[in-house]
Short mmCIF file of C-alpha atoms and ligand atoms in Angstrom, two decimals:
data_model
loop_
_atom_site.label_atom_id
_atom_site.label_comp_id
_atom_site.label_asym_id
_atom_site.label_seq_id
_atom_site.Cartn_x
_atom_site.Cartn_y
_atom_site.Cartn_z
CA MET A 27 -125.67 123.97 51.32
CA SER A 28 -123.13 121.68 51.24
CA ASN A 29 -124.14 119.01 48.26
CA LEU A 30 -123.69 119.94 44.35
CA ARG A 31 -127.15 118.69 44.19
CA ARG A 32 -128.46 120.37 46.95
CA SER A 33 -126.63 123.65 46.06
CA ALA A 34 -128.48 122.82 42.75
CA PHE A 35 -131.85 122.90 43.81
CA GLY A 36 -131.17 125.49 46.34
CA LYS A 37 -129.71 128.25 44.13
CA PHE A 38 -133.05 127.97 41.92
CA ALA A 39 -135.11 127.32 45.21
CA CYS A 40 -134.19 130.11 47.03
CA ALA A 41 -134.60 132.72 43.89
CA PHE A 42 -138.02 131.75 42.90
CA ALA A 43 -139.19 131.80 46.31
CA LEU A 44 -138.95 135.91 46.23
CA THR A 45 -140.80 135.51 43.33
CA ALA A 46 -143.28 133.11 43.43
CA CYS A 47 -145.31 134.28 46.60
CA SER A 48 -146.54 137.80 44.31
CA LEU A 49 -146.92 135.98 41.34
CA TRP A 50 -149.08 132.62 42.74
CA GLY A 51 -151.29 134.84 43.32
CA SER A 52 -152.93 134.87 39.99
CA HIS A 53 -153.19 130.38 39.79
CA ALA A 54 -153.29 130.29 43.57
CA PHE A 55 -157.33 129.20 43.60
CA ALA A 56 -156.97 125.40 42.51
CA GLN A 57 -159.55 123.73 43.58
CA THR A 58 -162.16 126.31 44.87
CA GLY A 59 -164.70 125.68 47.33
CA TYR A 60 -162.83 121.86 47.85
CA GLN A 61 -164.95 119.99 50.37
CA PRO A 62 -162.79 117.02 51.39
CA SER A 63 -165.12 113.98 51.44
CA PRO A 64 -165.59 112.35 54.20
CA GLU A 65 -162.95 109.20 52.74
CA ASN A 66 -160.67 111.85 52.57
CA LEU A 67 -161.11 113.71 56.00
CA GLN A 68 -160.91 109.25 58.01
CA ALA A 69 -157.45 109.02 55.32
CA ARG A 70 -156.40 112.25 56.48
CA ARG A 71 -156.83 111.37 60.41
CA GLU A 72 -155.48 107.59 59.33
CA PHE A 73 -152.27 109.48 57.60
CA GLN A 74 -151.56 111.37 60.74
CA ASP A 75 -151.43 108.05 62.96
CA MET A 76 -149.25 106.16 60.97
CA LYS A 77 -146.28 108.87 61.57
CA PHE A 78 -143.69 107.52 60.11
CA GLY A 79 -143.03 106.35 56.29
CA MET A 80 -140.56 105.03 53.61
CA PHE A 81 -139.48 107.73 50.99
CA ILE A 82 -137.81 105.89 47.96
CA HIS A 83 -136.38 108.13 44.96
CA TRP A 84 -135.83 104.85 42.96
CA GLY A 85 -134.90 105.32 38.93
CA VAL A 86 -132.23 105.01 35.04
CA TYR A 87 -130.60 108.28 36.81
CA SER A 88 -129.63 105.28 39.77
CA VAL A 89 -127.33 103.24 37.20
CA LEU A 90 -125.31 106.49 36.74
CA GLY A 91 -124.62 106.70 41.22
CA ASP A 92 -124.93 110.03 40.94
CA GLY A 93 -128.24 111.16 42.24
CA GLU A 94 -131.68 111.83 40.91
CA TRP A 95 -130.40 115.27 39.44
CA VAL A 96 -127.83 113.83 37.37
CA PHE A 97 -129.13 115.03 34.13
CA HIS A 98 -130.07 118.34 34.57
CA ASN A 99 -126.10 118.34 36.53
CA ARG A 100 -124.05 117.16 33.63
CA LYS A 101 -126.44 119.14 31.21
CA LEU A 102 -126.90 115.82 29.25
CA MET A 103 -128.21 115.94 25.83
CA ILE A 104 -131.69 114.00 25.63
CA GLU A 105 -130.64 111.33 22.79
CA GLU A 106 -127.57 110.80 25.43
CA TYR A 107 -130.04 110.61 28.37
CA ASN A 108 -131.93 107.76 26.52
CA ARG A 109 -129.64 105.40 26.76
CA LEU A 110 -129.92 105.47 30.13
CA PRO A 111 -132.82 102.76 30.57
CA LEU A 112 -131.21 100.29 28.12
CA PHE A 113 -128.95 99.83 30.94
CA PHE A 114 -131.70 99.44 34.12
CA ASP A 115 -132.65 96.12 34.46
CA PRO A 116 -133.09 95.61 38.95
CA GLU A 117 -133.11 91.86 38.52
CA LYS A 118 -132.51 92.03 42.39
CA PHE A 119 -135.78 94.11 43.33
CA ASP A 120 -137.96 92.60 45.60
CA ALA A 121 -140.84 94.29 46.42
CA ARG A 122 -141.44 91.55 49.68
CA THR A 123 -138.17 92.72 50.78
CA TRP A 124 -138.71 96.29 50.33
CA VAL A 125 -142.18 96.37 52.16
CA ALA A 126 -140.47 94.18 54.83
CA LEU A 127 -137.63 96.29 55.25
CA ALA A 128 -140.48 99.37 55.52
CA LYS A 129 -142.28 97.23 58.57
CA SER A 130 -138.99 96.57 60.60
CA ALA A 131 -138.26 99.60 60.39
CA GLY A 132 -142.11 100.98 62.36
CA MET A 133 -143.04 102.67 59.02
CA LYS A 134 -146.45 102.84 57.83
CA TYR A 135 -146.58 103.73 54.42
CA ILE A 136 -144.21 104.40 51.24
CA THR A 137 -143.93 107.21 48.92
CA ILE A 138 -142.07 105.98 45.95
CA THR A 139 -141.05 108.12 42.62
CA SER A 140 -143.51 107.00 39.93
CA ARG A 141 -141.58 109.82 38.08
CA HIS A 142 -139.11 112.24 38.48
CA HIS A 143 -137.63 115.25 37.01
CA ASP A 144 -136.39 113.06 33.68
CA GLY A 145 -140.02 112.28 32.83
CA PHE A 146 -139.18 108.64 33.08
CA ALA A 147 -142.09 106.50 34.12
CA MET A 148 -141.20 103.74 36.65
CA PHE A 149 -144.99 102.19 35.68
CA ASP A 150 -146.48 100.57 32.42
CA SER A 151 -148.16 103.78 31.09
CA LYS A 152 -149.80 103.90 28.16
CA VAL A 153 -149.67 107.34 27.61
CA SER A 154 -145.88 107.11 26.67
CA ASP A 155 -143.34 104.71 26.01
CA TRP A 156 -140.52 106.87 27.96
CA ASN A 157 -141.31 104.62 30.72
CA ILE A 158 -139.86 101.30 32.54
CA VAL A 159 -141.75 98.37 30.47
CA ALA A 160 -141.05 100.03 26.91
CA ARG A 161 -137.79 100.94 27.06
CA THR A 162 -135.85 98.56 29.43
CA PRO A 163 -134.78 94.91 29.72
CA TYR A 164 -136.03 94.74 32.68
CA LYS A 165 -139.86 94.94 30.49
CA LYS A 166 -141.72 94.63 34.35
CA ASP A 167 -143.97 96.76 36.02
CA PRO A 168 -142.30 97.64 39.77
CA LEU A 169 -144.75 100.06 40.82
CA LYS A 170 -147.51 96.93 40.26
CA MET A 171 -145.29 94.40 42.27
CA LEU A 172 -144.89 97.10 45.10
CA ALA A 173 -148.77 98.05 45.10
CA ASP A 174 -149.91 94.31 45.50
CA GLU A 175 -147.29 93.33 48.36
CA CYS A 176 -148.52 96.79 50.13
CA HIS A 177 -152.22 95.60 49.89
CA ARG A 178 -150.64 92.55 50.84
CA GLN A 179 -148.76 93.60 54.04
CA GLY A 180 -151.20 96.11 54.94
CA ILE A 181 -148.94 99.44 54.12
CA LYS A 182 -150.04 102.26 52.32
CA LEU A 183 -148.63 103.40 49.03
CA PHE A 184 -148.34 106.61 48.02
CA PHE A 185 -146.85 107.95 44.86
CA TYR A 186 -144.71 110.97 43.69
CA TYR A 187 -145.02 112.35 40.75
CA SER A 188 -143.21 115.16 39.32
CA GLN A 189 -144.48 117.79 37.12
CA LEU A 190 -141.68 119.23 36.14
CA ASP A 191 -140.32 117.40 33.28
CA TRP A 192 -136.83 117.69 31.30
CA HIS A 193 -137.39 114.95 28.83
CA ASN A 194 -141.33 116.01 27.26
CA PRO A 195 -141.04 118.55 24.82
CA ASP A 196 -144.39 119.91 25.27
CA TYR A 197 -142.85 120.98 28.82
CA TYR A 198 -143.13 124.79 26.61
CA PRO A 199 -142.11 127.04 28.06
CA ARG A 200 -139.59 125.45 29.85
CA GLY A 201 -138.66 126.81 33.53
CA GLN A 202 -136.02 127.98 35.98
CA THR A 203 -133.80 124.70 35.76
CA ASN A 204 -134.02 124.77 32.30
CA TRP A 205 -130.88 123.92 29.68
CA ASN A 206 -131.02 123.19 25.99
CA ASN A 207 -131.17 119.23 26.10
CA GLY A 208 -131.94 119.02 22.10
CA ARG A 209 -135.46 119.68 22.87
CA PRO A 210 -136.98 121.57 19.93
CA ASP A 211 -138.23 125.17 20.98
CA HIS A 212 -141.56 124.75 20.91
CA GLY A 213 -143.89 122.59 22.41
CA ASP A 214 -148.07 122.47 23.65
CA TRP A 215 -148.17 123.32 27.55
CA ASN A 216 -151.82 122.11 27.82
CA ALA A 217 -151.50 119.31 25.83
CA TYR A 218 -148.36 118.28 28.52
CA LEU A 219 -151.07 119.21 31.20
CA ASP A 220 -154.17 117.66 30.32
CA ASN A 221 -153.17 114.61 28.11
CA TYR A 222 -150.03 113.71 29.01
CA MET A 223 -149.78 114.44 33.10
CA ASP A 224 -153.18 114.01 33.74
CA GLY A 225 -153.49 110.82 31.40
CA GLN A 226 -150.65 109.34 33.86
CA LEU A 227 -152.79 110.27 36.80
CA THR A 228 -155.35 108.33 35.83
CA GLU A 229 -153.47 105.44 35.25
CA LEU A 230 -151.85 105.36 38.79
CA LEU A 231 -155.12 105.85 40.27
CA THR A 232 -156.56 103.02 37.97
CA ASN A 233 -153.98 100.49 37.91
CA TYR A 234 -152.68 100.32 40.96
CA GLY A 235 -155.72 99.15 43.61
CA PRO A 236 -156.30 101.90 46.12
CA VAL A 237 -153.86 104.80 46.55
CA GLY A 238 -152.63 106.42 49.78
CA GLY A 239 -152.15 109.56 47.42
CA ILE A 240 -149.76 111.45 44.91
CA TRP A 241 -147.05 113.47 46.04
CA PHE A 242 -146.53 116.16 43.64
CA ASP A 243 -143.28 117.97 43.37
CA GLY A 244 -141.81 120.46 40.62
CA MET A 245 -144.31 123.17 40.41
CA TRP A 246 -141.00 125.38 41.52
CA ASP A 247 -139.50 125.41 38.56
CA LYS A 248 -142.62 127.59 36.73
CA PRO A 249 -143.67 129.45 39.30
CA ASP A 250 -145.64 131.73 37.50
CA ALA A 251 -147.52 129.30 35.38
CA ASP A 252 -151.24 128.07 34.93
CA TRP A 253 -150.46 124.36 36.12
CA HIS A 254 -154.31 123.55 35.28
CA LEU A 255 -154.37 122.77 39.53
CA ALA A 256 -158.20 122.70 39.64
CA LYS A 257 -158.40 120.39 36.66
CA THR A 258 -156.51 117.99 38.19
CA TYR A 259 -157.08 118.49 41.64
CA ALA A 260 -160.61 117.58 40.87
CA LEU A 261 -159.52 114.54 38.79
CA ILE A 262 -157.73 112.75 42.03
CA HIS A 263 -160.41 113.04 44.35
CA ARG A 264 -163.06 111.91 41.68
CA LEU A 265 -161.26 108.40 40.47
CA GLN A 266 -159.98 108.20 44.73
CA PRO A 267 -161.88 110.29 47.01
CA ALA A 268 -159.55 109.15 49.67
CA ALA A 269 -156.47 109.32 48.28
CA LEU A 270 -154.50 112.83 49.75
CA ILE A 271 -152.83 115.47 47.79
CA ILE A 272 -149.71 116.36 49.06
CA PRO A 273 -147.76 119.32 46.93
CA ASN A 274 -143.97 119.69 46.99
CA HIS A 275 -144.73 123.16 46.46
CA HIS A 276 -143.16 124.71 49.34
CA GLN A 277 -145.69 127.20 49.32
CA THR A 278 -148.65 128.08 51.40
CA PRO A 279 -151.64 125.27 50.75
CA ARG A 280 -154.19 125.66 48.55
CA PRO A 281 -157.95 124.54 48.10
CA GLY A 282 -158.12 121.53 46.89
CA GLU A 283 -154.95 119.98 49.09
CA ASP A 284 -154.78 117.43 51.78
CA VAL A 285 -151.42 117.12 53.61
CA GLN A 286 -148.73 120.20 54.18
CA THR A 287 -145.28 118.84 53.51
CA PHE A 288 -142.25 120.48 54.52
CA GLU A 289 -138.78 119.18 52.45
CA ARG A 290 -135.45 118.56 55.04
CA ASP A 291 -137.38 121.16 57.34
CA LEU A 292 -139.85 120.49 60.33
CA PRO A 293 -143.41 122.64 59.95
CA GLY A 294 -142.72 126.59 60.76
CA GLN A 295 -139.18 125.98 60.47
CA ASN A 296 -137.21 127.32 57.43
CA THR A 297 -133.23 126.28 57.95
CA GLU A 298 -133.24 124.95 53.89
CA GLY A 299 -134.09 128.59 52.06
CA PHE A 300 -136.82 127.29 50.44
CA ASN A 301 -140.10 126.39 52.66
CA THR A 302 -142.86 128.68 53.87
CA LYS A 303 -142.96 129.70 57.28
CA TYR A 304 -146.68 129.02 57.18
CA VAL A 305 -147.99 126.58 58.82
CA SER A 306 -151.70 124.58 58.29
CA SER A 307 -153.57 124.22 61.33
CA GLN A 308 -156.27 122.54 59.36
CA LEU A 309 -154.02 119.93 57.36
CA PRO A 310 -151.95 116.82 58.51
CA LEU A 311 -147.96 118.24 57.88
CA GLU A 312 -145.07 115.98 56.81
CA SER A 313 -141.70 116.66 56.75
CA SER A 314 -139.14 114.70 54.68
CA ASP A 315 -135.29 113.89 54.82
CA THR A 316 -132.63 111.95 53.70
CA LEU A 317 -130.83 108.63 55.67
CA ASN A 318 -128.01 109.82 53.41
CA ASP A 319 -127.53 113.10 52.21
CA SER A 320 -129.26 112.05 48.81
CA TRP A 321 -132.39 111.23 46.92
CA GLY A 322 -131.75 109.22 44.21
CA PHE A 323 -128.72 106.75 44.62
CA ASN A 324 -125.34 108.16 45.09
CA ILE A 325 -122.55 106.14 45.05
CA GLY A 326 -119.89 108.79 46.84
CA ASP A 327 -122.69 109.35 50.07
CA SER A 328 -121.64 107.82 53.10
CA LYS A 329 -123.30 110.95 54.78
CA TYR A 330 -125.70 108.72 56.86
CA LYS A 331 -127.93 109.60 59.87
CA SER A 332 -127.57 107.74 62.59
CA ALA A 333 -130.53 105.55 64.07
CA ALA A 334 -130.67 108.04 67.08
CA ASP A 335 -130.77 111.28 64.69
CA VAL A 336 -133.86 109.37 62.30
CA GLU A 337 -135.31 108.17 66.13
CA ARG A 338 -135.40 111.93 67.20
CA ARG A 339 -136.01 113.73 63.91
CA LEU A 340 -139.90 111.27 64.18
CA VAL A 341 -139.65 112.42 68.18
CA ARG A 342 -139.70 115.68 67.05
CA ALA A 343 -141.58 116.08 63.95
CA ALA A 344 -144.42 114.75 65.94
CA GLY A 345 -144.19 116.83 68.78
CA ASN A 346 -144.51 119.33 65.98
CA ASN A 347 -147.71 117.18 64.97
CA SER A 348 -146.17 116.44 61.87
CA ASN A 349 -145.12 112.91 60.11
CA LEU A 350 -141.40 112.06 59.15
CA LEU A 351 -141.14 110.82 55.55
CA MET A 352 -137.31 109.49 55.89
CA ASN A 353 -136.27 108.73 51.89
CA ILE A 354 -133.68 105.93 50.51
CA GLY A 355 -132.24 105.65 47.24
CA PRO A 356 -132.31 101.92 46.53
CA MET A 357 -128.98 100.58 44.00
CA PRO A 358 -130.23 99.90 40.39
CA ASN A 359 -130.21 96.28 40.73
CA GLY A 360 -133.12 96.75 43.05
CA GLU A 361 -131.32 95.93 46.13
CA ILE A 362 -131.24 98.46 49.49
CA GLN A 363 -127.92 99.07 50.20
CA GLN A 364 -126.83 97.54 53.70
CA GLU A 365 -126.34 101.15 55.58
CA PHE A 366 -129.90 101.88 55.34
CA VAL A 367 -131.04 98.39 56.75
CA THR A 368 -128.93 98.54 59.47
CA ARG A 369 -130.31 101.54 60.66
CA LEU A 370 -134.08 101.20 59.77
CA HIS A 371 -133.90 98.34 61.35
CA ALA A 372 -132.48 99.86 64.94
CA VAL A 373 -135.20 102.06 64.60
CA GLY A 374 -137.52 99.79 64.22
CA GLU A 375 -136.16 97.87 67.24
CA TRP A 376 -136.85 101.61 69.12
CA LEU A 377 -140.48 101.93 67.87
CA SER A 378 -141.27 98.15 68.74
CA LYS A 379 -140.50 100.07 72.54
CA TYR A 380 -141.28 103.75 72.20
CA GLY A 381 -144.27 103.54 69.56
CA ASP A 382 -147.34 104.17 72.01
CA SER A 383 -145.36 107.59 72.42
CA ILE A 384 -146.05 108.41 68.52
CA TYR A 385 -148.22 106.40 66.54
CA GLY A 386 -151.55 107.98 67.09
CA THR A 387 -150.38 110.90 68.35
CA ARG A 388 -151.00 114.67 67.87
CA GLY A 389 -148.35 116.99 69.04
CA GLY A 390 -148.73 119.29 72.31
CA PRO A 391 -149.87 119.97 74.50
CA ILE A 392 -146.97 122.10 75.62
CA ALA A 393 -145.41 123.41 72.32
CA PRO A 394 -141.70 121.94 71.43
CA GLY A 395 -138.50 123.36 72.89
CA ASP A 396 -135.00 122.94 72.84
CA TRP A 397 -135.59 120.07 75.82
CA GLY A 398 -138.07 117.97 73.67
CA VAL A 399 -141.17 117.58 72.73
CA THR A 400 -144.51 116.56 73.74
CA THR A 401 -147.22 114.20 72.14
CA GLN A 402 -150.65 113.69 73.40
CA LYS A 403 -153.23 110.78 72.54
CA ALA A 404 -156.51 110.38 74.86
CA ASP A 405 -155.67 110.78 78.28
CA LYS A 406 -151.65 110.55 77.75
CA ILE A 407 -149.15 112.79 77.32
CA TYR A 408 -146.06 111.92 76.62
CA VAL A 409 -143.20 113.99 77.93
CA HIS A 410 -140.34 113.49 75.25
CA VAL A 411 -136.87 114.37 76.58
CA LEU A 412 -134.28 114.91 74.05
CA ASN A 413 -131.97 117.46 75.15
CA TRP A 414 -132.03 117.65 79.45
CA ASN A 415 -129.53 117.71 81.59
CA ALA A 416 -130.97 118.64 85.03
CA PRO A 417 -132.74 116.76 87.50
CA LEU A 418 -135.85 119.04 87.50
CA LEU A 419 -137.87 119.93 84.39
CA ALA A 420 -140.22 122.99 84.76
CA LEU A 421 -142.77 122.74 81.90
CA PRO A 422 -145.59 124.66 81.23
CA PRO A 423 -149.33 124.24 82.78
CA VAL A 424 -151.81 121.51 81.11
CA THR A 425 -155.46 121.39 81.04
CA GLY A 426 -156.44 118.82 83.57
CA ASN A 427 -155.02 116.98 86.40
CA ILE A 428 -151.90 114.29 86.32
CA THR A 429 -152.95 111.44 88.37
CA SER A 430 -149.90 109.90 87.95
CA ALA A 431 -146.34 109.84 85.94
CA HIS A 432 -144.18 106.82 84.63
CA SER A 433 -141.27 106.10 82.98
CA LEU A 434 -142.71 104.41 79.31
CA LEU A 435 -139.69 102.68 79.08
CA ASP A 436 -139.80 100.17 82.70
CA GLY A 437 -142.62 101.74 84.14
CA ALA A 438 -140.83 103.60 87.09
CA ALA A 439 -142.73 105.77 89.21
CA VAL A 440 -141.85 109.87 88.44
CA GLU A 441 -141.77 111.94 90.83
CA PHE A 442 -143.89 115.51 89.69
CA THR A 443 -145.29 118.42 91.08
CA GLN A 444 -148.39 120.60 89.60
CA ASN A 445 -150.09 123.76 90.05
CA VAL A 446 -151.63 126.74 88.01
CA ASP A 447 -148.30 127.86 87.30
CA GLY A 448 -147.14 124.49 85.78
CA MET A 449 -145.46 121.45 86.38
CA VAL A 450 -141.94 119.95 87.46
CA LEU A 451 -140.74 116.62 86.98
CA LYS A 452 -137.72 114.45 88.35
CA VAL A 453 -137.14 113.31 85.04
CA PRO A 454 -134.90 110.07 85.25
CA PRO A 455 -131.09 109.54 84.79
CA ALA A 456 -130.83 108.97 81.33
CA LYS A 457 -129.42 105.28 80.19
CA ILE A 458 -126.87 104.74 78.06
CA GLU A 459 -127.61 105.45 74.27
CA GLU A 460 -131.12 106.60 75.31
CA THR A 461 -132.02 108.76 72.28
CA ASP A 462 -135.59 109.81 74.27
CA ARG A 463 -136.40 109.68 77.89
CA VAL A 464 -140.08 109.35 77.98
CA VAL A 465 -142.64 110.41 80.91
CA VAL A 466 -145.88 109.42 80.40
CA LEU A 467 -148.33 111.63 81.87
CA THR A 468 -151.79 110.28 82.42
CA VAL A 469 -154.25 113.42 82.56
CA ALA A 470 -157.57 113.36 84.52
CA LYS A 471 -159.93 115.97 82.57
CA ALA A 472 -160.94 118.77 84.30
CA LYS A 473 -164.22 118.79 86.14
O1 FHN B 524 -136.22 118.08 43.26
C1 FHN B 524 -136.45 117.34 44.25
C2 FHN B 524 -135.38 116.41 44.82
O2 FHN B 524 -134.88 115.80 43.66
C3 FHN B 524 -136.09 115.42 45.64
O3 FHN B 524 -137.04 115.17 44.71
C4 FHN B 524 -136.62 116.52 46.41
C5 FHN B 524 -137.52 115.31 47.70
O4 FHN B 524 -138.28 116.50 48.19
N1 FHN B 524 -137.59 117.30 46.07
C6 FHN B 524 -137.18 118.25 45.35
C7 FHN B 524 -136.18 119.40 45.46
O5 FHN B 524 -137.15 120.00 46.44
#
């Protein structure tokens, strides 16, 4: 963990990851007896088919160009932070451009911060005037424009919603990330959850058309609190049965949750130190990461991943039966920096050739390895050779007879042998800058 913000969060994350598993038992039940509706199950399948999404961290914090934790990291006072919306006027924001960029990258859905830990609503909320329409010179609702454009361009829109709130006095008792920022030492937790949070979730699930789901974050700030999950989850499933609840709580999924998401890690891996190693076999999986090293716009962060890095992460996620949600932090004027645009276009170009081996697939049937991964769809198995230099690749057996093998890139036949102990592929030599050599196996179901 190199980066300050990562360390700021990491320090908290590891601390409560240890406490959480013991204490959360008491509020683990959430929406007990939850039976996902047919629409929800269909939405889960469509989610898994989409495989690749754009994560967007954007808010008044973007003005300071120091990421989304600047309020906390600079230990600012409420009245100091309250000035920030005065400077937020994204005259260059264009929903059509943002959605078109996601589409050009081969991304099928967008997850945007409707509000982050600073509690500032990036939408027109009647629940509180701590929002973009009431407090900024911009006075418009970018989520409304984005929702309309997503519906127009056939992209699903998900809303990130922070349960943690560093601004609202009723977020009380305070949590692990608290500092004295001038809030009174009292507040009404139930009012915060039942009126404020559920009130805003009702707005997001009522005023923006069909929503892909809600991506929660921040519960880790108060691991032993009663978050009224049963009530909130039931509210969401009542307002939009197909909306997926995706909680970034880094813990074992609870009843009422529809997707398990992992932050900066593939499912089951815990290199970050705060992700659970438990991987649901029932729920769709997702892995989120940043295109540079930051979630929110950070003017000093040039640690960009290459397009090839992103492609390999997408392939490894798919091989682990998971989606990849890749983050960008737009600039305060509403523009997306060129370094992000260039890389996303390159990934889109790659997916225009290799998309068949990603979209609509599921992970397997062969377990991921250092050499690479496999994805499968209908009678096809896609062998993704990511890290293998020898001419022959020996793999474990699969069910069914392989009737043919060919390179996805140019259709050239690939030599192979198959017996009860497994198969051996004569892997095509890597072409210049070939991120992923994909061998397509056609499998006839065993009689
Ligand atoms: O604290 C947040 C962070 O700012 C960012 O939103 C990430 C995205 O997954 N989640 C939290 C850290 O786990």
